[in-house]
Amino acid sequence: MSKYLETGKIVGVFGLKGELKVLSDSSTNRFVKDNYLYLGKKENKLTKVKISSSRFHKGMYLVTINDLFDINLVEKYVGCNFYIDREELEDLEDNEYYFTDLIGLKVINQNNEELGNVIDVLDLPTSAVLEIKLKNDKKCMIPFVKEYILDVTEDTILINEIEGFRW
């Protein structure tokens, strides 16, 4: 498990005053004025930045950092990610997980058969959904609800493979 948790991705700039368009990976708003986050393309080369301003617009956060209020000073950050240090996070309750920690986990069924690996987690209104790349290279989706998810360990997700799940 890495020291940092991705909390958003810069997908573009907005206007001329240095606002960055950010897709958030977090259910908690981390883009609050005067909050500190880490910015970079790779987790091992991060820079600590201060949020100067933030507002929500059309499903994205518009964020300025380090008082850089000019598009020419921030365009280079498009494609970078925001991260938060795990030590700054609140403790999770039992059976709560950060989506990023589920990606890459091996998925097995109740018969201990390996099905594939989690490649993404979608946060849908009804529930989170695991996107799994199966061993035969097909993809499938499984709701992240107790009827299907039996156990989650550090490296494995045990699912209840019901009839009709065979791919």
mmCIF file with all atom_site columns, C-alpha atoms in Angstrom:
data_model
loop_
_atom_site.group_PDB
_atom_site.id
_atom_site.type_symbol
_atom_site.label_atom_id
_atom_site.label_alt_id
_atom_site.label_comp_id
_atom_site.label_asym_id
_atom_site.label_entity_id
_atom_site.label_seq_id
_atom_site.pdbx_PDB_ins_code
_atom_site.Cartn_x
_atom_site.Cartn_y
_atom_site.Cartn_z
_atom_site.occupancy
_atom_site.B_iso_or_equiv
_atom_site.pdbx_formal_charge
_atom_site.auth_seq_id
_atom_site.auth_comp_id
_atom_site.auth_asym_id
_atom_site.auth_atom_id
_atom_site.pdbx_PDB_model_num
ATOM 1   C CA . MET A 1 1   ? 0.000   0.000   0.000   1.00 0.00 ? 1   MET A CA 1
ATOM 2   C CA . SER A 1 2   ? 1.390   3.321   -0.969  1.00 0.00 ? 2   SER A CA 1
ATOM 3   C CA . LYS A 1 3   ? 2.008   6.268   1.361   1.00 0.00 ? 3   LYS A CA 1
ATOM 4   C CA . TYR A 1 4   ? -0.170  8.565   -0.760  1.00 0.00 ? 4   TYR A CA 1
ATOM 5   C CA . LEU A 1 5   ? -3.740  8.242   -1.954  1.00 0.00 ? 5   LEU A CA 1
ATOM 6   C CA . GLU A 1 6   ? -4.822  9.775   -5.258  1.00 0.00 ? 6   GLU A CA 1
ATOM 7   C CA . THR A 1 7   ? -7.623  12.260  -4.731  1.00 0.00 ? 7   THR A CA 1
ATOM 8   C CA . GLY A 1 8   ? -8.051  13.853  -8.159  1.00 0.00 ? 8   GLY A CA 1
ATOM 9   C CA . LYS A 1 9   ? -6.736  14.284  -11.692 1.00 0.00 ? 9   LYS A CA 1
ATOM 10  C CA . ILE A 1 10  ? -6.163  17.555  -13.545 1.00 0.00 ? 10  ILE A CA 1
ATOM 11  C CA . VAL A 1 11  ? -7.906  17.195  -16.911 1.00 0.00 ? 11  VAL A CA 1
ATOM 12  C CA . GLY A 1 12  ? -7.569  20.733  -18.242 1.00 0.00 ? 12  GLY A CA 1
ATOM 13  C CA . VAL A 1 13  ? -7.516  24.440  -17.544 1.00 0.00 ? 13  VAL A CA 1
ATOM 14  C CA . PHE A 1 14  ? -10.489 26.773  -17.250 1.00 0.00 ? 14  PHE A CA 1
ATOM 15  C CA . GLY A 1 15  ? -10.282 30.376  -18.338 1.00 0.00 ? 15  GLY A CA 1
ATOM 16  C CA . LEU A 1 16  ? -7.228  32.593  -18.191 1.00 0.00 ? 16  LEU A CA 1
ATOM 17  C CA . LYS A 1 17  ? -6.905  32.998  -14.413 1.00 0.00 ? 17  LYS A CA 1
ATOM 18  C CA . GLY A 1 18  ? -5.082  29.739  -13.652 1.00 0.00 ? 18  GLY A CA 1
ATOM 19  C CA . GLU A 1 19  ? -8.006  27.531  -12.695 1.00 0.00 ? 19  GLU A CA 1
ATOM 20  C CA . LEU A 1 20  ? -7.355  23.822  -13.121 1.00 0.00 ? 20  LEU A CA 1
ATOM 21  C CA . LYS A 1 21  ? -10.222 21.465  -13.996 1.00 0.00 ? 21  LYS A CA 1
ATOM 22  C CA . VAL A 1 22  ? -10.050 18.550  -11.554 1.00 0.00 ? 22  VAL A CA 1
ATOM 23  C CA . LEU A 1 23  ? -11.956 15.277  -11.594 1.00 0.00 ? 23  LEU A CA 1
ATOM 24  C CA . SER A 1 24  ? -12.145 14.163  -7.983  1.00 0.00 ? 24  SER A CA 1
ATOM 25  C CA . ASP A 1 25  ? -11.571 10.542  -6.945  1.00 0.00 ? 25  ASP A CA 1
ATOM 26  C CA . SER A 1 26  ? -12.796 11.233  -3.444  1.00 0.00 ? 26  SER A CA 1
ATOM 27  C CA . SER A 1 27  ? -16.198 11.435  -1.824  1.00 0.00 ? 27  SER A CA 1
ATOM 28  C CA . THR A 1 28  ? -14.688 14.026  0.521   1.00 0.00 ? 28  THR A CA 1
ATOM 29  C CA . ASN A 1 29  ? -13.910 17.496  -0.811  1.00 0.00 ? 29  ASN A CA 1
ATOM 30  C CA . ARG A 1 30  ? -10.139 17.780  -0.434  1.00 0.00 ? 30  ARG A CA 1
ATOM 31  C CA . PHE A 1 31  ? -9.974  20.941  -2.563  1.00 0.00 ? 31  PHE A CA 1
ATOM 32  C CA . VAL A 1 32  ? -10.686 23.431  0.203   1.00 0.00 ? 32  VAL A CA 1
ATOM 33  C CA . LYS A 1 33  ? -8.980  26.836  0.331   1.00 0.00 ? 33  LYS A CA 1
ATOM 34  C CA . ASP A 1 34  ? -5.746  26.719  2.352   1.00 0.00 ? 34  ASP A CA 1
ATOM 35  C CA . ASN A 1 35  ? -5.674  22.893  2.327   1.00 0.00 ? 35  ASN A CA 1
ATOM 36  C CA . TYR A 1 36  ? -2.368  21.251  1.355   1.00 0.00 ? 36  TYR A CA 1
ATOM 37  C CA . LEU A 1 37  ? -2.176  18.406  -1.155  1.00 0.00 ? 37  LEU A CA 1
ATOM 38  C CA . TYR A 1 38  ? 0.585   16.790  -3.178  1.00 0.00 ? 38  TYR A CA 1
ATOM 39  C CA . LEU A 1 39  ? 0.803   17.176  -6.946  1.00 0.00 ? 39  LEU A CA 1
ATOM 40  C CA . GLY A 1 40  ? 2.638   15.145  -9.556  1.00 0.00 ? 40  GLY A CA 1
ATOM 41  C CA . LYS A 1 41  ? 2.485   12.641  -12.386 1.00 0.00 ? 41  LYS A CA 1
ATOM 42  C CA . LYS A 1 42  ? 4.168   9.897   -10.430 1.00 0.00 ? 42  LYS A CA 1
ATOM 43  C CA . GLU A 1 43  ? 3.799   9.217   -6.762  1.00 0.00 ? 43  GLU A CA 1
ATOM 44  C CA . ASN A 1 44  ? 7.555   9.244   -6.156  1.00 0.00 ? 44  ASN A CA 1
ATOM 45  C CA . LYS A 1 45  ? 7.951   12.812  -7.511  1.00 0.00 ? 45  LYS A CA 1
ATOM 46  C CA . LEU A 1 46  ? 5.379   14.884  -5.668  1.00 0.00 ? 46  LEU A CA 1
ATOM 47  C CA . THR A 1 47  ? 5.322   18.561  -4.802  1.00 0.00 ? 47  THR A CA 1
ATOM 48  C CA . LYS A 1 48  ? 3.359   19.938  -1.859  1.00 0.00 ? 48  LYS A CA 1
ATOM 49  C CA . VAL A 1 49  ? 0.894   22.616  -3.011  1.00 0.00 ? 49  VAL A CA 1
ATOM 50  C CA . LYS A 1 50  ? -1.576  24.904  -1.265  1.00 0.00 ? 50  LYS A CA 1
ATOM 51  C CA . ILE A 1 51  ? -5.113  25.300  -2.573  1.00 0.00 ? 51  ILE A CA 1
ATOM 52  C CA . SER A 1 52  ? -5.629  29.029  -3.212  1.00 0.00 ? 52  SER A CA 1
ATOM 53  C CA . SER A 1 53  ? -9.233  28.777  -4.354  1.00 0.00 ? 53  SER A CA 1
ATOM 54  C CA . SER A 1 54  ? -11.756 26.141  -5.302  1.00 0.00 ? 54  SER A CA 1
ATOM 55  C CA . ARG A 1 55  ? -15.276 25.948  -6.654  1.00 0.00 ? 55  ARG A CA 1
ATOM 56  C CA . PHE A 1 56  ? -17.471 23.233  -8.081  1.00 0.00 ? 56  PHE A CA 1
ATOM 57  C CA . HIS A 1 57  ? -18.611 23.674  -11.690 1.00 0.00 ? 57  HIS A CA 1
ATOM 58  C CA . LYS A 1 58  ? -20.342 21.155  -14.005 1.00 0.00 ? 58  LYS A CA 1
ATOM 59  C CA . GLY A 1 59  ? -19.177 18.040  -12.154 1.00 0.00 ? 59  GLY A CA 1
ATOM 60  C CA . MET A 1 60  ? -15.582 19.188  -11.633 1.00 0.00 ? 60  MET A CA 1
ATOM 61  C CA . TYR A 1 61  ? -13.612 21.261  -9.202  1.00 0.00 ? 61  TYR A CA 1
ATOM 62  C CA . LEU A 1 62  ? -12.001 24.419  -10.537 1.00 0.00 ? 62  LEU A CA 1
ATOM 63  C CA . VAL A 1 63  ? -8.901  24.846  -8.409  1.00 0.00 ? 63  VAL A CA 1
ATOM 64  C CA . THR A 1 64  ? -6.035  27.324  -8.210  1.00 0.00 ? 64  THR A CA 1
ATOM 65  C CA . ILE A 1 65  ? -2.825  26.426  -6.417  1.00 0.00 ? 65  ILE A CA 1
ATOM 66  C CA . ASN A 1 66  ? 0.034   28.367  -4.821  1.00 0.00 ? 66  ASN A CA 1
ATOM 67  C CA . ASP A 1 67  ? -1.509  31.722  -5.846  1.00 0.00 ? 67  ASP A CA 1
ATOM 68  C CA . LEU A 1 68  ? -0.786  30.967  -9.520  1.00 0.00 ? 68  LEU A CA 1
ATOM 69  C CA . PHE A 1 69  ? -3.590  32.975  -11.123 1.00 0.00 ? 69  PHE A CA 1
ATOM 70  C CA . ASP A 1 70  ? -2.357  32.789  -14.726 1.00 0.00 ? 70  ASP A CA 1
ATOM 71  C CA . ILE A 1 71  ? -3.080  30.056  -17.276 1.00 0.00 ? 71  ILE A CA 1
ATOM 72  C CA . ASN A 1 72  ? 0.530   30.218  -18.536 1.00 0.00 ? 72  ASN A CA 1
ATOM 73  C CA . LEU A 1 73  ? 1.828   29.209  -15.104 1.00 0.00 ? 73  LEU A CA 1
ATOM 74  C CA . VAL A 1 74  ? -0.414  26.164  -14.655 1.00 0.00 ? 74  VAL A CA 1
ATOM 75  C CA . GLU A 1 75  ? -0.885  24.562  -18.097 1.00 0.00 ? 75  GLU A CA 1
ATOM 76  C CA . LYS A 1 76  ? 2.085   22.284  -17.378 1.00 0.00 ? 76  LYS A CA 1
ATOM 77  C CA . TYR A 1 77  ? 0.054   20.561  -14.622 1.00 0.00 ? 77  TYR A CA 1
ATOM 78  C CA . VAL A 1 78  ? -2.594  19.138  -16.974 1.00 0.00 ? 78  VAL A CA 1
ATOM 79  C CA . GLY A 1 79  ? -2.374  15.350  -16.661 1.00 0.00 ? 79  GLY A CA 1
ATOM 80  C CA . CYS A 1 80  ? -0.994  15.478  -13.119 1.00 0.00 ? 80  CYS A CA 1
ATOM 81  C CA . ASN A 1 81  ? -2.745  13.976  -10.118 1.00 0.00 ? 81  ASN A CA 1
ATOM 82  C CA . PHE A 1 82  ? -3.478  15.334  -6.662  1.00 0.00 ? 82  PHE A CA 1
ATOM 83  C CA . TYR A 1 83  ? -2.587  13.101  -3.726  1.00 0.00 ? 83  TYR A CA 1
ATOM 84  C CA . ILE A 1 84  ? -3.100  13.157  0.018   1.00 0.00 ? 84  ILE A CA 1
ATOM 85  C CA . ASP A 1 85  ? -0.770  11.632  2.583   1.00 0.00 ? 85  ASP A CA 1
ATOM 86  C CA . ARG A 1 86  ? -2.462  8.593   4.148   1.00 0.00 ? 86  ARG A CA 1
ATOM 87  C CA . GLU A 1 87  ? -1.387  9.784   7.592   1.00 0.00 ? 87  GLU A CA 1
ATOM 88  C CA . GLU A 1 88  ? -3.737  12.767  7.172   1.00 0.00 ? 88  GLU A CA 1
ATOM 89  C CA . LEU A 1 89  ? -6.790  10.573  6.527   1.00 0.00 ? 89  LEU A CA 1
ATOM 90  C CA . GLU A 1 90  ? -9.391  9.561   9.050   1.00 0.00 ? 90  GLU A CA 1
ATOM 91  C CA . ASP A 1 91  ? -9.507  5.903   10.041  1.00 0.00 ? 91  ASP A CA 1
ATOM 92  C CA . LEU A 1 92  ? -11.982 3.830   8.067   1.00 0.00 ? 92  LEU A CA 1
ATOM 93  C CA . GLU A 1 93  ? -14.742 1.812   9.665   1.00 0.00 ? 93  GLU A CA 1
ATOM 94  C CA . ASP A 1 94  ? -14.815 -1.974  9.298   1.00 0.00 ? 94  ASP A CA 1
ATOM 95  C CA . ASN A 1 95  ? -15.665 -2.980  5.722   1.00 0.00 ? 95  ASN A CA 1
ATOM 96  C CA . GLU A 1 96  ? -14.826 0.474   4.325   1.00 0.00 ? 96  GLU A CA 1
ATOM 97  C CA . TYR A 1 97  ? -12.133 0.817   1.679   1.00 0.00 ? 97  TYR A CA 1
ATOM 98  C CA . TYR A 1 98  ? -10.477 3.432   -0.449  1.00 0.00 ? 98  TYR A CA 1
ATOM 99  C CA . PHE A 1 99  ? -11.299 2.593   -4.064  1.00 0.00 ? 99  PHE A CA 1
ATOM 100 C CA . THR A 1 100 ? -7.692  2.965   -5.133  1.00 0.00 ? 100 THR A CA 1
ATOM 101 C CA . ASP A 1 101 ? -6.713  0.222   -2.665  1.00 0.00 ? 101 ASP A CA 1
ATOM 102 C CA . LEU A 1 102 ? -9.098  -2.232  -4.352  1.00 0.00 ? 102 LEU A CA 1
ATOM 103 C CA . ILE A 1 103 ? -7.582  -1.767  -7.809  1.00 0.00 ? 103 ILE A CA 1
ATOM 104 C CA . GLY A 1 104 ? -5.182  -4.573  -8.622  1.00 0.00 ? 104 GLY A CA 1
ATOM 105 C CA . LEU A 1 105 ? -6.569  -7.020  -6.078  1.00 0.00 ? 105 LEU A CA 1
ATOM 106 C CA . LYS A 1 106 ? -7.031  -10.613 -7.173  1.00 0.00 ? 106 LYS A CA 1
ATOM 107 C CA . VAL A 1 107 ? -10.662 -11.766 -7.360  1.00 0.00 ? 107 VAL A CA 1
ATOM 108 C CA . ILE A 1 108 ? -11.529 -15.325 -6.345  1.00 0.00 ? 108 ILE A CA 1
ATOM 109 C CA . ASN A 1 109 ? -14.866 -17.099 -5.954  1.00 0.00 ? 109 ASN A CA 1
ATOM 110 C CA . GLN A 1 110 ? -16.200 -19.130 -3.044  1.00 0.00 ? 110 GLN A CA 1
ATOM 111 C CA . ASN A 1 111 ? -14.583 -22.250 -4.565  1.00 0.00 ? 111 ASN A CA 1
ATOM 112 C CA . ASN A 1 112 ? -11.176 -20.533 -4.371  1.00 0.00 ? 112 ASN A CA 1
ATOM 113 C CA . GLU A 1 113 ? -10.979 -20.259 -8.179  1.00 0.00 ? 113 GLU A CA 1
ATOM 114 C CA . GLU A 1 114 ? -9.094  -17.218 -9.418  1.00 0.00 ? 114 GLU A CA 1
ATOM 115 C CA . LEU A 1 115 ? -11.296 -15.159 -11.743 1.00 0.00 ? 115 LEU A CA 1
ATOM 116 C CA . GLY A 1 116 ? -9.123  -12.111 -12.495 1.00 0.00 ? 116 GLY A CA 1
ATOM 117 C CA . ASN A 1 117 ? -8.123  -8.731  -11.088 1.00 0.00 ? 117 ASN A CA 1
ATOM 118 C CA . VAL A 1 118 ? -9.911  -5.485  -10.240 1.00 0.00 ? 118 VAL A CA 1
ATOM 119 C CA . ILE A 1 119 ? -9.002  -2.849  -12.832 1.00 0.00 ? 119 ILE A CA 1
ATOM 120 C CA . ASP A 1 120 ? -11.360 -0.059  -11.762 1.00 0.00 ? 120 ASP A CA 1
ATOM 121 C CA . VAL A 1 121 ? -14.016 0.883   -9.230  1.00 0.00 ? 121 VAL A CA 1
ATOM 122 C CA . LEU A 1 122 ? -17.003 2.894   -10.416 1.00 0.00 ? 122 LEU A CA 1
ATOM 123 C CA . ASP A 1 123 ? -18.856 5.011   -7.881  1.00 0.00 ? 123 ASP A CA 1
ATOM 124 C CA . LEU A 1 124 ? -22.456 4.742   -9.067  1.00 0.00 ? 124 LEU A CA 1
ATOM 125 C CA . PRO A 1 125 ? -25.514 6.153   -7.263  1.00 0.00 ? 125 PRO A CA 1
ATOM 126 C CA . THR A 1 126 ? -26.763 2.689   -6.264  1.00 0.00 ? 126 THR A CA 1
ATOM 127 C CA . SER A 1 127 ? -23.418 1.265   -5.110  1.00 0.00 ? 127 SER A CA 1
ATOM 128 C CA . ALA A 1 128 ? -19.785 0.994   -6.024  1.00 0.00 ? 128 ALA A CA 1
ATOM 129 C CA . VAL A 1 129 ? -19.110 -1.483  -8.833  1.00 0.00 ? 129 VAL A CA 1
ATOM 130 C CA . LEU A 1 130 ? -15.904 -3.436  -9.365  1.00 0.00 ? 130 LEU A CA 1
ATOM 131 C CA . GLU A 1 131 ? -14.667 -3.714  -12.939 1.00 0.00 ? 131 GLU A CA 1
ATOM 132 C CA . ILE A 1 132 ? -12.776 -6.973  -13.235 1.00 0.00 ? 132 ILE A CA 1
ATOM 133 C CA . LYS A 1 133 ? -10.486 -8.130  -16.014 1.00 0.00 ? 133 LYS A CA 1
ATOM 134 C CA . LEU A 1 134 ? -11.023 -11.869 -16.173 1.00 0.00 ? 134 LEU A CA 1
ATOM 135 C CA . LYS A 1 135 ? -8.326  -14.419 -16.889 1.00 0.00 ? 135 LYS A CA 1
ATOM 136 C CA . ASN A 1 136 ? -9.772  -14.861 -20.421 1.00 0.00 ? 136 ASN A CA 1
ATOM 137 C CA . ASP A 1 137 ? -9.242  -11.077 -21.010 1.00 0.00 ? 137 ASP A CA 1
ATOM 138 C CA . LYS A 1 138 ? -12.971 -10.319 -20.917 1.00 0.00 ? 138 LYS A CA 1
ATOM 139 C CA . LYS A 1 139 ? -14.269 -7.714  -18.480 1.00 0.00 ? 139 LYS A CA 1
ATOM 140 C CA . CYS A 1 140 ? -17.174 -7.930  -16.073 1.00 0.00 ? 140 CYS A CA 1
ATOM 141 C CA . MET A 1 141 ? -18.780 -5.765  -13.411 1.00 0.00 ? 141 MET A CA 1
ATOM 142 C CA . ILE A 1 142 ? -19.735 -6.855  -9.905  1.00 0.00 ? 142 ILE A CA 1
ATOM 143 C CA . PRO A 1 143 ? -21.616 -4.633  -7.444  1.00 0.00 ? 143 PRO A CA 1
ATOM 144 C CA . PHE A 1 144 ? -19.583 -3.983  -4.312  1.00 0.00 ? 144 PHE A CA 1
ATOM 145 C CA . VAL A 1 145 ? -22.381 -5.050  -1.960  1.00 0.00 ? 145 VAL A CA 1
ATOM 146 C CA . LYS A 1 146 ? -22.501 -7.701  0.755   1.00 0.00 ? 146 LYS A CA 1
ATOM 147 C CA . GLU A 1 147 ? -24.578 -10.096 -1.385  1.00 0.00 ? 147 GLU A CA 1
ATOM 148 C CA . TYR A 1 148 ? -21.615 -10.487 -3.757  1.00 0.00 ? 148 TYR A CA 1
ATOM 149 C CA . ILE A 1 149 ? -18.546 -9.481  -1.744  1.00 0.00 ? 149 ILE A CA 1
ATOM 150 C CA . LEU A 1 150 ? -17.769 -12.057 0.950   1.00 0.00 ? 150 LEU A CA 1
ATOM 151 C CA . ASP A 1 151 ? -14.373 -10.832 2.136   1.00 0.00 ? 151 ASP A CA 1
ATOM 152 C CA . VAL A 1 152 ? -11.620 -8.358  1.290   1.00 0.00 ? 152 VAL A CA 1
ATOM 153 C CA . THR A 1 153 ? -8.046  -8.968  2.376   1.00 0.00 ? 153 THR A CA 1
ATOM 154 C CA . GLU A 1 154 ? -4.840  -7.121  1.648   1.00 0.00 ? 154 GLU A CA 1
ATOM 155 C CA . ASP A 1 155 ? -4.434  -8.869  -1.722  1.00 0.00 ? 155 ASP A CA 1
ATOM 156 C CA . THR A 1 156 ? -7.719  -10.666 -2.500  1.00 0.00 ? 156 THR A CA 1
ATOM 157 C CA . ILE A 1 157 ? -11.446 -10.090 -2.897  1.00 0.00 ? 157 ILE A CA 1
ATOM 158 C CA . LEU A 1 158 ? -13.612 -13.156 -2.276  1.00 0.00 ? 158 LEU A CA 1
ATOM 159 C CA . ILE A 1 159 ? -16.881 -13.003 -4.184  1.00 0.00 ? 159 ILE A CA 1
ATOM 160 C CA . ASN A 1 160 ? -20.073 -14.996 -4.063  1.00 0.00 ? 160 ASN A CA 1
ATOM 161 C CA . GLU A 1 161 ? -20.254 -16.200 -7.661  1.00 0.00 ? 161 GLU A CA 1
ATOM 162 C CA . ILE A 1 162 ? -23.938 -16.780 -8.235  1.00 0.00 ? 162 ILE A CA 1
ATOM 163 C CA . GLU A 1 163 ? -25.478 -18.753 -11.086 1.00 0.00 ? 163 GLU A CA 1
ATOM 164 C CA . GLY A 1 164 ? -25.279 -16.767 -14.279 1.00 0.00 ? 164 GLY A CA 1
ATOM 165 C CA . PHE A 1 165 ? -21.919 -15.170 -13.380 1.00 0.00 ? 165 PHE A CA 1
ATOM 166 C CA . ARG A 1 166 ? -19.917 -17.665 -15.454 1.00 0.00 ? 166 ARG A CA 1
ATOM 167 C CA . TRP A 1 167 ? -18.193 -15.750 -18.190 1.00 0.00 ? 167 TRP A CA 1
#
